[in-house]
Coordinates of C-alpha atoms in Angstrom, one line a residue:
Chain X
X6 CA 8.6 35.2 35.6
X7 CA 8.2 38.1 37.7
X8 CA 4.5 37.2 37.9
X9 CA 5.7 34.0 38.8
X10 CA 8.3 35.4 41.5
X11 CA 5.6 37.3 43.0
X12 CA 2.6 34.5 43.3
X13 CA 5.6 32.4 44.7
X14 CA 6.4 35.2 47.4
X15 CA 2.7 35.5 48.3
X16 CA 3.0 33.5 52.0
X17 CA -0.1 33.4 54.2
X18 CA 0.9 36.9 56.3
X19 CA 0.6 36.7 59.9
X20 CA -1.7 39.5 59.8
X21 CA -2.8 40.8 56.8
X22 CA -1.8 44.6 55.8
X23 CA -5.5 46.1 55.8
X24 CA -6.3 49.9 56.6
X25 CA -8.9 49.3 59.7
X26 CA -9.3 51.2 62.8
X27 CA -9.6 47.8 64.4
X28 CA -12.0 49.3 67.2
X29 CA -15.4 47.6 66.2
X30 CA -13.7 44.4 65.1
X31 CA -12.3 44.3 68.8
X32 CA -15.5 45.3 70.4
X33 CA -17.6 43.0 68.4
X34 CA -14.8 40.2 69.9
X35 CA -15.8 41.7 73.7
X36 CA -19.7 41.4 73.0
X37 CA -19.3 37.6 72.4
X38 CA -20.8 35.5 75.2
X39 CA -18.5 32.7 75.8
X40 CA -19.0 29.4 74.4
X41 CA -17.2 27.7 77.4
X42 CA -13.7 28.9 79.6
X43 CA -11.6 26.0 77.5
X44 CA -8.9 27.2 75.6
X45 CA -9.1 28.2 72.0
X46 CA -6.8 29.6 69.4
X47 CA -7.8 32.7 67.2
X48 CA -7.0 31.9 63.6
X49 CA -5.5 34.7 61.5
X50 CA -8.2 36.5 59.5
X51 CA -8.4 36.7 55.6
X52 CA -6.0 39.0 53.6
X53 CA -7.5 41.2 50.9
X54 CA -6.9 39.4 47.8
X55 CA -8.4 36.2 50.1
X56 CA -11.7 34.9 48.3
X57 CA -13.9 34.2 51.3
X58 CA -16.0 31.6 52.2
X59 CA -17.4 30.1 55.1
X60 CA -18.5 26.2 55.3
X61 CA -22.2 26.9 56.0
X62 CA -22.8 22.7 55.3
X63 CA -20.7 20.2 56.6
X64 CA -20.0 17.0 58.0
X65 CA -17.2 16.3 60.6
X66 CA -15.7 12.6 62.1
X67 CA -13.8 12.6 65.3
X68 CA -12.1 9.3 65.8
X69 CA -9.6 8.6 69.2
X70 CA -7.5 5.4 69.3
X71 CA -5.3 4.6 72.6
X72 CA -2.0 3.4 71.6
X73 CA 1.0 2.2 73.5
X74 CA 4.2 2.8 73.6
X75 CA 6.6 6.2 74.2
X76 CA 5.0 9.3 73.0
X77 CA 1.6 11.1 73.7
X78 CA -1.2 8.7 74.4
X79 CA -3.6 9.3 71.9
X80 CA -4.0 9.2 68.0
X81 CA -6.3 11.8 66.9
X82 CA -8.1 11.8 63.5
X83 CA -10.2 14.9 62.4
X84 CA -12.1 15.1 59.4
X85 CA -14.4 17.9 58.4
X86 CA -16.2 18.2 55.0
X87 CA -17.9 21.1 53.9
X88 CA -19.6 22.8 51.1
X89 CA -20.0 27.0 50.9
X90 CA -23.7 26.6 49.8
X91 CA -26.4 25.0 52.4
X92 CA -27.8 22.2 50.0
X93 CA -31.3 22.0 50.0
X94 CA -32.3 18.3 50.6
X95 CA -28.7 16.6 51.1
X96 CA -26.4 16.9 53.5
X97 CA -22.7 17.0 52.3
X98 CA -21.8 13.5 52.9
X99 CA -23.7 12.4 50.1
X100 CA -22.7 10.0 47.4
X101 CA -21.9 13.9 45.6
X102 CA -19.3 14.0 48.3
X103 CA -18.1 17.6 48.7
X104 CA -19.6 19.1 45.7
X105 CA -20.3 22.3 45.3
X106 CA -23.4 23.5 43.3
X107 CA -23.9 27.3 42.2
X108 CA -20.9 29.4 40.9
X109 CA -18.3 30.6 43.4
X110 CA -18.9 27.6 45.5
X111 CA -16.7 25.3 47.0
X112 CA -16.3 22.2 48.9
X113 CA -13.7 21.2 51.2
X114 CA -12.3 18.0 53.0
X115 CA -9.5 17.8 54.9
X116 CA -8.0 15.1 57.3
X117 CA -5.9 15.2 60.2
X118 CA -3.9 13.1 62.0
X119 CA -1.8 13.2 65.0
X120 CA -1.0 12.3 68.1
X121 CA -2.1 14.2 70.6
X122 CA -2.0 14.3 74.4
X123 CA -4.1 17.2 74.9
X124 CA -6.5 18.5 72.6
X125 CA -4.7 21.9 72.9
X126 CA -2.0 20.2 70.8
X127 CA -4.2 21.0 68.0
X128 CA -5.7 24.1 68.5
X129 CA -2.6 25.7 67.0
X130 CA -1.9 27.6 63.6
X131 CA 0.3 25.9 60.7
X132 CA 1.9 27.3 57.6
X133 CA 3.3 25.2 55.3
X134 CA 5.3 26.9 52.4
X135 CA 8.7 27.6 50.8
X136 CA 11.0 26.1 53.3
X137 CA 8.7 24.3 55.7
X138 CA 9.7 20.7 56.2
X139 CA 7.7 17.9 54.8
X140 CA 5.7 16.1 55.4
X141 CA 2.6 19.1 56.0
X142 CA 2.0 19.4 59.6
X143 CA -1.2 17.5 61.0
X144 CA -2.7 17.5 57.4
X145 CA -3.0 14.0 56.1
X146 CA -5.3 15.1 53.0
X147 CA -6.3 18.1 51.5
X148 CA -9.3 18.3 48.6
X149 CA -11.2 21.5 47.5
X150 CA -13.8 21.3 44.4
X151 CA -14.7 24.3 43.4
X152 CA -16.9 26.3 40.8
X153 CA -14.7 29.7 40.5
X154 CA -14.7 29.7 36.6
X155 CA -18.8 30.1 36.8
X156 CA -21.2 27.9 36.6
X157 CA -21.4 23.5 36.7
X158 CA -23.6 21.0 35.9
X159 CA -26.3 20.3 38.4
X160 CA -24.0 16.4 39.0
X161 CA -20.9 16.4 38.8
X162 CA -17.9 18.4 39.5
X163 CA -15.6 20.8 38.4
X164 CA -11.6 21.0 39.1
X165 CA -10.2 20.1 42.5
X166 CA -7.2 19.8 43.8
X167 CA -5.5 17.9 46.6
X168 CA -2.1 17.7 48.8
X169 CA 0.1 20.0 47.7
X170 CA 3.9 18.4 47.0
X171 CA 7.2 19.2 48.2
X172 CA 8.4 23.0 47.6
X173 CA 11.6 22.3 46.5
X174 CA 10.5 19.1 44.2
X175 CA 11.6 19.9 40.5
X176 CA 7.8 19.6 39.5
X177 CA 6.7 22.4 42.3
X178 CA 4.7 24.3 39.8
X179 CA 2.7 21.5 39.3
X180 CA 1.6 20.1 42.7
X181 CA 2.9 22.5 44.9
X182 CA 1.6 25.6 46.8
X183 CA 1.2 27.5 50.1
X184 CA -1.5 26.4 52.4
X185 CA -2.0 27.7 56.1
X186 CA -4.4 25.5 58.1
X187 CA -5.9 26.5 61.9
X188 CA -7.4 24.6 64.1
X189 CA -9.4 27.3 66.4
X190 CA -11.8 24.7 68.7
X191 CA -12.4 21.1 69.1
X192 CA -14.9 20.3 71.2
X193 CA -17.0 16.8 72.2
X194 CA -19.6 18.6 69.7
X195 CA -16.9 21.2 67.8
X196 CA -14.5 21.8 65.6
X197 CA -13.6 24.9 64.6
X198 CA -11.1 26.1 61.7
X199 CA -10.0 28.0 58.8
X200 CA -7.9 26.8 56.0
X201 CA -6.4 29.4 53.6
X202 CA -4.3 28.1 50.3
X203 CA -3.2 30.0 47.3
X204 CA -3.0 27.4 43.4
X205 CA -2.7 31.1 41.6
X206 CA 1.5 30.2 40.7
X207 CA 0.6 26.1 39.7
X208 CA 0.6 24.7 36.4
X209 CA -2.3 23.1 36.5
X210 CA -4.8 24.9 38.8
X211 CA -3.7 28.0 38.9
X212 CA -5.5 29.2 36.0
X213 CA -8.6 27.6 37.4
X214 CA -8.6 29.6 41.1
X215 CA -6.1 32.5 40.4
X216 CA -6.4 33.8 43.8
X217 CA -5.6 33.0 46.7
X218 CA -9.2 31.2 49.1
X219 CA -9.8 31.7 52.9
X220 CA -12.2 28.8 54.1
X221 CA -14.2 29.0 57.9
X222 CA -16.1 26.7 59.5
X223 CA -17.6 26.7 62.8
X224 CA -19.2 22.8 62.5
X225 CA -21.3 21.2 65.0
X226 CA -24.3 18.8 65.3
X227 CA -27.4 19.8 64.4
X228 CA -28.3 16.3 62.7
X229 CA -31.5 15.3 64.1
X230 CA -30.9 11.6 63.5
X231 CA -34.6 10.7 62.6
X232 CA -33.0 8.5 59.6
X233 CA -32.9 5.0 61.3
X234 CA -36.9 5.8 62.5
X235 CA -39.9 5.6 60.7
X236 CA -41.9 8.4 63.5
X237 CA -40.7 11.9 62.6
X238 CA -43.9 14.3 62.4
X239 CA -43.6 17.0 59.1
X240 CA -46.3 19.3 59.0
X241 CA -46.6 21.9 55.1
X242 CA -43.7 19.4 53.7
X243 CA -42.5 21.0 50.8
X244 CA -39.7 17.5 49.8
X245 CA -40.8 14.7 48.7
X246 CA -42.9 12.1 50.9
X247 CA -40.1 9.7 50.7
X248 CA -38.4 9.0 54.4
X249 CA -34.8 9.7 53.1
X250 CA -36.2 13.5 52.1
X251 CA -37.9 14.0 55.3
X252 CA -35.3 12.6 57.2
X253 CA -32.2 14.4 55.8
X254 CA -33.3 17.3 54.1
X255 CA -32.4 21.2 54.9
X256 CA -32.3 20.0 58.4
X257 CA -29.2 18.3 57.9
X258 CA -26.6 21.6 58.0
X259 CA -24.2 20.4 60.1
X260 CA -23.3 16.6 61.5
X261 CA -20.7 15.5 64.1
X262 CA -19.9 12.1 64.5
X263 CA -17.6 11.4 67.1
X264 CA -15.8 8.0 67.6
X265 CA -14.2 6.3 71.0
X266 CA -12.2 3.4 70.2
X267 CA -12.5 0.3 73.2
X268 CA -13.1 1.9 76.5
X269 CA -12.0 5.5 75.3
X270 CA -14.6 8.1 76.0
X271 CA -14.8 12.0 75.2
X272 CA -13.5 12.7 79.0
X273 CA -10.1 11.3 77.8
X274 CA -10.1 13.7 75.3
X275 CA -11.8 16.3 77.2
X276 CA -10.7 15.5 80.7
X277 CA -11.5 19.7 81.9
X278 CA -15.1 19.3 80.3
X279 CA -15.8 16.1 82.7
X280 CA -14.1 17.1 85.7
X281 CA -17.7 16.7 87.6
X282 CA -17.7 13.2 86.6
Chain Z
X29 CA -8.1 41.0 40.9
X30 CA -10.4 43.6 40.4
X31 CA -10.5 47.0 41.8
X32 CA -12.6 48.2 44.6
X33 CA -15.6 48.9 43.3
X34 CA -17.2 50.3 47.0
X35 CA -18.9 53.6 45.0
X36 CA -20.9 51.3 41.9
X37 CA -21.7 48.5 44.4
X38 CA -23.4 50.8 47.1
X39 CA -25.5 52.5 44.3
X40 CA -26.5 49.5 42.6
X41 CA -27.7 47.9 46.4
X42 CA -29.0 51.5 47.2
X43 CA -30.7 51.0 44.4
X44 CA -32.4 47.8 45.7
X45 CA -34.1 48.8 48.7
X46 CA -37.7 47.4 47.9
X47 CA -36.8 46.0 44.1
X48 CA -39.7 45.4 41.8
X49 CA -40.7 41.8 42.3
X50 CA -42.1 39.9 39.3
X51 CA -45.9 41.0 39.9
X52 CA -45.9 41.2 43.8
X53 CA -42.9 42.6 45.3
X54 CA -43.5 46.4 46.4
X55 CA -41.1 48.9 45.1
X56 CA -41.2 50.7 48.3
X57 CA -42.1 49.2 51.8
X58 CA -45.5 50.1 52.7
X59 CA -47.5 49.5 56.0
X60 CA -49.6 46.4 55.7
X61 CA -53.0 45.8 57.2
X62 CA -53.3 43.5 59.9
X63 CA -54.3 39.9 59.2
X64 CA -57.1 37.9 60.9
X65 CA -54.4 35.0 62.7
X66 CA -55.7 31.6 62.9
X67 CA -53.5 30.8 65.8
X68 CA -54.9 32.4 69.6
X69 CA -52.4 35.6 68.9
X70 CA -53.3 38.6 69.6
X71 CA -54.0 41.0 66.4
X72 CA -51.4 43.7 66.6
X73 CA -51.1 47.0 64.3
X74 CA -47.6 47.3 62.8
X75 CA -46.5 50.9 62.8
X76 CA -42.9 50.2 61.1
X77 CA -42.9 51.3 57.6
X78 CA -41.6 47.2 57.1
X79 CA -44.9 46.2 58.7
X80 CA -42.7 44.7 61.8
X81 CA -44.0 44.8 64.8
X82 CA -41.1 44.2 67.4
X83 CA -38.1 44.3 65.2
X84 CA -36.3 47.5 64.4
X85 CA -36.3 48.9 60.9
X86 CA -32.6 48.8 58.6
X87 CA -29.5 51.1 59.5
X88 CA -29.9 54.3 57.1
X89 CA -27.3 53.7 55.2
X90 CA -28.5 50.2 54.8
X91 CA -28.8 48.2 50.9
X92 CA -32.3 46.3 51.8
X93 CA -34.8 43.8 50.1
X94 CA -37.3 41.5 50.9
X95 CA -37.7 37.9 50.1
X96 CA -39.8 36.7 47.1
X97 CA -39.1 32.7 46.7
X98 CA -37.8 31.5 50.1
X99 CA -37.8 28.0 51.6
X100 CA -37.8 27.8 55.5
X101 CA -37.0 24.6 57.4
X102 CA -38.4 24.3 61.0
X103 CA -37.1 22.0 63.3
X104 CA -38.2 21.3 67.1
X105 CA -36.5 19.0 69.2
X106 CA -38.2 17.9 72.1
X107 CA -34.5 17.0 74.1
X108 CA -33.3 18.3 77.4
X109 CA -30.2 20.2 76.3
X110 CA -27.9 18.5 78.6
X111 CA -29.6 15.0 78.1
X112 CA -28.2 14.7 74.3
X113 CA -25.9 15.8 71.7
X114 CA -28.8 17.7 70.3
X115 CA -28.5 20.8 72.3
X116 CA -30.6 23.2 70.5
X117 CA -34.0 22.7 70.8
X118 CA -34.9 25.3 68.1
X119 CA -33.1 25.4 64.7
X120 CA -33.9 26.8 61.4
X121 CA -32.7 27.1 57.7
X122 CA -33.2 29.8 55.3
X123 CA -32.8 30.1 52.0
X124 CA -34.3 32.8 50.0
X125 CA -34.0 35.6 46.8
X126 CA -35.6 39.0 46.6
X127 CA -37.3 38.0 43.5
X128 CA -40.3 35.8 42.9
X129 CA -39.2 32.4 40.7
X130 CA -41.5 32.4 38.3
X131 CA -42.1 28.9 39.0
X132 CA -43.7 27.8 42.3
X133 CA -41.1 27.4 45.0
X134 CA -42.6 24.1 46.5
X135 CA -43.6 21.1 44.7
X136 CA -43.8 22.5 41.2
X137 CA -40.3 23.1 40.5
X138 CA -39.6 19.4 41.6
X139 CA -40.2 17.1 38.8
X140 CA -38.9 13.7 40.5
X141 CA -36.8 12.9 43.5
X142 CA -33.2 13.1 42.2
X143 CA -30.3 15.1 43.8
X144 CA -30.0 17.3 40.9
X145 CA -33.1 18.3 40.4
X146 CA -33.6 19.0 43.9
X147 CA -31.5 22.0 44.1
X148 CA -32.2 25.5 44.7
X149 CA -29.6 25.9 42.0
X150 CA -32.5 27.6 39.1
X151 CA -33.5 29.7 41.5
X152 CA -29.8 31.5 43.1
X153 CA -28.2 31.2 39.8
X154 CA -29.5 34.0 37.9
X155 CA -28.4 36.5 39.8
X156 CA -24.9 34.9 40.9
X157 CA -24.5 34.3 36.8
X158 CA -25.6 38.9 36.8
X159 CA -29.0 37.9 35.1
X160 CA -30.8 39.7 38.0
X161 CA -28.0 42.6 39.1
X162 CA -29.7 44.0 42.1
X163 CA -31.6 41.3 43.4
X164 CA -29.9 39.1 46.4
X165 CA -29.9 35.9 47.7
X166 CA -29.3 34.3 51.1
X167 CA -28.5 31.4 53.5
X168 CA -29.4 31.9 57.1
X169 CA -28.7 28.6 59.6
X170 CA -29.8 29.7 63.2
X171 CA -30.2 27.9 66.4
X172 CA -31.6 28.4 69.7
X173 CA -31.5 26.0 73.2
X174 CA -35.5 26.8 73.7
X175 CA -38.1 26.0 71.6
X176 CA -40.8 28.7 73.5
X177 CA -42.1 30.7 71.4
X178 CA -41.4 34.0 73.7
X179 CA -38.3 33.0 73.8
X180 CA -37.7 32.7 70.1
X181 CA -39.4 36.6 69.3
X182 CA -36.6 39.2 69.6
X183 CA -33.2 40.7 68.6
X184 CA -30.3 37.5 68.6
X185 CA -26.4 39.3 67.8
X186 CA -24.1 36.4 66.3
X187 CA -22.0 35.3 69.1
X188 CA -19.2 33.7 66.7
X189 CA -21.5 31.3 64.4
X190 CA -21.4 28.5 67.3
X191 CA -24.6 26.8 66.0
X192 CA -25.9 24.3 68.4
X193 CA -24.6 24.8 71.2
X194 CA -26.7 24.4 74.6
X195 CA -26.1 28.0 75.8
X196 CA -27.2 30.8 73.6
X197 CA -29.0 31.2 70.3
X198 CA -26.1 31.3 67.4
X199 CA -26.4 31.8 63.5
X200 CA -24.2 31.9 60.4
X201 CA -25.3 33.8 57.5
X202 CA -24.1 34.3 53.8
X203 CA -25.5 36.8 51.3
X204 CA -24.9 37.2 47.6
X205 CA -25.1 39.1 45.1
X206 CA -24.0 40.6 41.3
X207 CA -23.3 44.5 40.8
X208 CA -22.9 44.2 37.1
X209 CA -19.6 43.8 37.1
X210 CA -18.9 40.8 39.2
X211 CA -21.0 38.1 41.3
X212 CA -20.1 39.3 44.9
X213 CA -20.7 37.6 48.6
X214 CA -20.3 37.7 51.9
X215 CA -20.3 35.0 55.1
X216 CA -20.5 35.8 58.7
X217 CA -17.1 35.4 59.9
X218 CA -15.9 34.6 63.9
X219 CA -13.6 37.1 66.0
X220 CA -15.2 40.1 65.4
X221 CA -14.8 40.2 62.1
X222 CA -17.8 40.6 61.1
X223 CA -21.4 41.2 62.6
X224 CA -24.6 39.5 61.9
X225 CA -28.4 40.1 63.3
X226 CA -31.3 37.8 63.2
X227 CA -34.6 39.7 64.5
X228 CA -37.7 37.5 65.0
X229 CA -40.6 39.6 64.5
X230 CA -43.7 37.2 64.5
X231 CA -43.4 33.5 65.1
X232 CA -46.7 31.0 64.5
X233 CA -47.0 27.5 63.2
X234 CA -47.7 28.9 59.8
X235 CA -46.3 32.4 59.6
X236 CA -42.5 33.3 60.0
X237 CA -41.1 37.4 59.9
X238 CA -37.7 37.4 60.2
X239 CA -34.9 39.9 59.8
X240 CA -31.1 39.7 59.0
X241 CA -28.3 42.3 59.1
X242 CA -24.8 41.9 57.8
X243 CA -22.3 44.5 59.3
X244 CA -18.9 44.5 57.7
X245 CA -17.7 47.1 60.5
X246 CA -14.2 47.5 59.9
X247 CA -13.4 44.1 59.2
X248 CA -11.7 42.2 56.0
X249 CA -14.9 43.2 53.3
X250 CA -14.4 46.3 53.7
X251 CA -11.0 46.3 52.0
X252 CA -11.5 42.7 50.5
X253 CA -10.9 42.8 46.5
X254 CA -13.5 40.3 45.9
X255 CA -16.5 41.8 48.0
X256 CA -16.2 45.3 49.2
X257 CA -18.5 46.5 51.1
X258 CA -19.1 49.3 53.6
X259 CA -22.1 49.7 54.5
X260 CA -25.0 47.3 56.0
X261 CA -27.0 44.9 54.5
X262 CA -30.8 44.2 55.7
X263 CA -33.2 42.3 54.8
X264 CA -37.0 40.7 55.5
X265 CA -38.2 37.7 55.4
X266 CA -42.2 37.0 55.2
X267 CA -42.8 33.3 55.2
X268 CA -45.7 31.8 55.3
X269 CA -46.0 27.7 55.5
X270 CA -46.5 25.4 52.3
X271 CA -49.8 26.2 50.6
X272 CA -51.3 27.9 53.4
X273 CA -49.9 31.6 52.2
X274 CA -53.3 34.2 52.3
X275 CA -52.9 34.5 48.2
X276 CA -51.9 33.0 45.7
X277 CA -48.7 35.0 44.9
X278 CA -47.7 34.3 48.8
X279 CA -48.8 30.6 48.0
X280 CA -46.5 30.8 45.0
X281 CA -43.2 31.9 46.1
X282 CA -42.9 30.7 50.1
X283 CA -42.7 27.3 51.9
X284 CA -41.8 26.5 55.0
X285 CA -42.2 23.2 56.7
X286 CA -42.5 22.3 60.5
X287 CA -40.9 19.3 61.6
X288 CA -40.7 17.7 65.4
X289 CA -37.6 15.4 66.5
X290 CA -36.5 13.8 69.7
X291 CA -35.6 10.4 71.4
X292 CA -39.1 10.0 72.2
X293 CA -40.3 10.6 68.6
X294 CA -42.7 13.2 69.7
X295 CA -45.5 13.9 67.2
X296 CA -48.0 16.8 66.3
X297 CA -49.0 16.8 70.1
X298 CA -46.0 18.5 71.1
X299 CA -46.4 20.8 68.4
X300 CA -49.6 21.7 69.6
X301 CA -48.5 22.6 73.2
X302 CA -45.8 24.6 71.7
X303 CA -48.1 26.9 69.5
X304 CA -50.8 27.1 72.2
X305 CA -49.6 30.3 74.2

């Protein structure tokens, strides 16, 4: 019970108690060149008893739909899947979905969905936890696979979980538990983020991921989109000589697709990053 | 979770600075001779105990090694940055181990084309599973808007992990590793919170020296209970293209492929012009 008590009390701290000076950390943050002079949002960083991991493969949709009516022009769908690992010859949108391979990996997918009238609507910071109103905010889905217990099969997948459910639902130990979920950029070619969740007091995962997991991604588009084209020159191959190896391959880190629904364009999204047009 | 274990893990990767290989791998960095280049470059006479010729040397207090088995992935995109979403014109993947698989890292290990079989997965699991405590592995994504080969030699600080963006060069890094008590890892992390180093010491159509260097500073591993670390990590990479290593050992353990993308399906002339300085 008291374990229980203190896993439930475990919220996603506004900043983390650490003993740091601080002073590199901040000059590290002043050495930066600037990716561009839009506004961003600084996600809180991991806590000590954070596992972390960063999404060094993933794939990420950006889909804008005008609609009508009262309330902010725009509805807003962002997903971004992602696996810890960099798989070799596959990129993570492939029929394995988000799986993760080696032991201590882990794949992640999340959805959101909003409307938006400015992208800065998103780039915010959300906790949702004992007390926070339901439904999650922005978060439409939520599913992490992981391989924390050690080791999986080369196909396949280990335990995931999904959505959390409602804190106060009589079943909380079952399906619910803390997330916190930041949106740090979205770009035309961007989107950055961290998601941080803690299973450790569930019935049914928390003996799986008995800690509390800190996911980053910084996910862009490096996809060189040589897949629908039979020219791409490879020189000292080392995949296969099919097309789909050479095509996809360790090339494929990081994808963006972006999607504009009828005359909608990235300006009405990003109306500061056209304002020469 | 488990308790810091700082003082065991910075002896055991004290301890690994120049780790027996299996056959090949030096105990101790030792100058190398200078090869005969098939490409017009100009013979030079490395004086770093590393055998680097431009890049600096590791941080004393560095934990080092040097890749056995690595895979490098090459790609050149022959875009204007601003004209596509392809901003980078330069981008590589890295995955490598500090010891040599005993089965060849290129074709041999790759039976038939499957997604499971296809994985680096024999080759990183041993020592995430503590079968190889003291040996490392690695994942190193970096991306660059140039793909001239001056521009590409050099010292490149992370700048936040923004890969492919059309301004500066960017990378994200992960490095793992098992103490003997517990797997361990760390990623590159945004804000300052960590700080990452790609050095590119010798760049030719066949030949890649590269090296990395993970600073916690004062940031979350250095208290993390997962990974604690505080100290530096450094390490080497010496890749040579896909059977065209000087020996057979180099043959045996490195690939690295070239491969040339762009709207206007450029071919091996472009690669040419970009290898003939």
């Amino acid at each position: 019970m008291i374990l229980v008590l203190l896993a439930l009390s475990c919220a996603p701290p506004a900043v983390p108690a650490r003993t740091w000076r601080g002073e590199e950390v901040a000059a590290q943050k002043e050495s930066y060149i600037a990716l561009d002079d839009e506004p961003w949002n600084e996600c809180s960083p991991p806590g000590d008893e954070d596992l972390i991991l960063r999404m060094m493969q993933t794939f990420v949709y950006l889909g804008l739909t005008e609609l009508g009516g009262p309330g902010p022009p725009f509805e807003l769908q962002l997903y971004v899947t992602g696996v810890s690992t960099i798989h070799s010859y596959f990129s993570p949108f492939s029929s394995s979905s988000y799986s993760q391979r080696g032991a201590m990996e882990a794949g992640l997918s999340l959805t959101y969905w909003a409307r938006v009238s400015d992208i800065s609507d998103w780039q915010v910071e959300n906790v949702y936890n004992h007390g926070s109103p339901w439904p999650t905010p922005n978060v439409y889905s939520i599913g992490v696979k992981h391989s924390f217990e050690g080791p999986v099969a080369l196909v396949g997948q280990t335990h995931g979980f999904g959505r959390p459910g409602e804190w106060d639902d009589p079943e909380a130990t079952v399906e619910f538990y803390p997330f916190q979920n930041c949106i740090s950029r979205v770009r035309p070619d961007r989107f950055q983020g961290t998601f941080w969740f803690d299973v450790s007091a569930t019935d049914y995962s928390g003996p799986h991921a008995p800690f509390p997991v800190y996911m980053a991604w910084n996910a862009s588009d490096g996809w060189y989109d040589n897949y629908s084209r039979t020219k791409v020159f490879v020189e000292y191959n080392f995949a296969s000589s099919s097309s789909y190896s050479n095509s996809m391959g360790p090339r494929a880190v990081q994808e963006l697709q972006p999607w504009y629904s009828d005359d909608l364009t990235e300006a009405d999204l990003f109306p500061s990053l056209h304002e020469e047009d | 979770m488990p308790p810091s274990l700082a003082a065991p893990a910075l002896a055991l990767a004290l301890a690994c600075s120049g780790k027996p290989g299996d056959g090949a791998t030096p105990t101790t960095p030792t100058p190398t001779e200078p090869t005969t280049q098939t490409e017009p470059t100009e013979p030079t006479e490395p004086t770093s105990p590393w055998g680097l010729e431009r890049c600096p040397g590791p941080p004393a207090d560095a934990a080092t090694f040097e890749t056995g088995t690595v895979h490098v992935d090459r790609v050149f995109v022959e875009d204007e940055p601003d004209d596509s979403a392809f901003g980078s014109r330069f981008s590589i993947v890295i995955n490598g181990v500090s010891y040599i698989y005993e089965t060849a890292a290129c074709y041999e290990e790759i039976e038939y084309w499957s997604s499971s079989s296809r994985e680096l997965l024999p080759i990183t699991e041993p020592i995430r599973q503590g079968e190889r405590v003291g040996d490392y592995f690695f994942k190193l994504a970096f991306s660059a808007p140039t793909a001239t080969v001056s521009e590409l030699l050099g010292t490149f600080p992370d700048q936040g992990g923004h890969l492919y963006n059309k301004k500066f060069p960017d990378h994200q890094l992960m490095i793992g590793w098992h103490d003997g008590e517990a797997y361990r890892m760390v990623y590159s992390l945004p804000d300052g919170l960590t700080r990452t180093t790609v050095c590119i010491d010798q760049f030719t159509r066949t030949r890649l020296v590269l090296t990395g260097l993970f600073e916690p500073l004062d940031g979350p591993y250095t208290t993390n209970h997962h990974t604690t670390l505080t100290h530096p990590i450094w390490f080497k990479v010496d890749a040579w293209a896909t059977h065209a290593g000087p020996d057979k050992t180099t043959i045996h353990r490195s690939c690295m492929l070239n491969a040339v993308d762009g709207e206007d399906e450029p071919t091996v002339e472009w690669l040419d012009t970009i290898f003939a300085e």
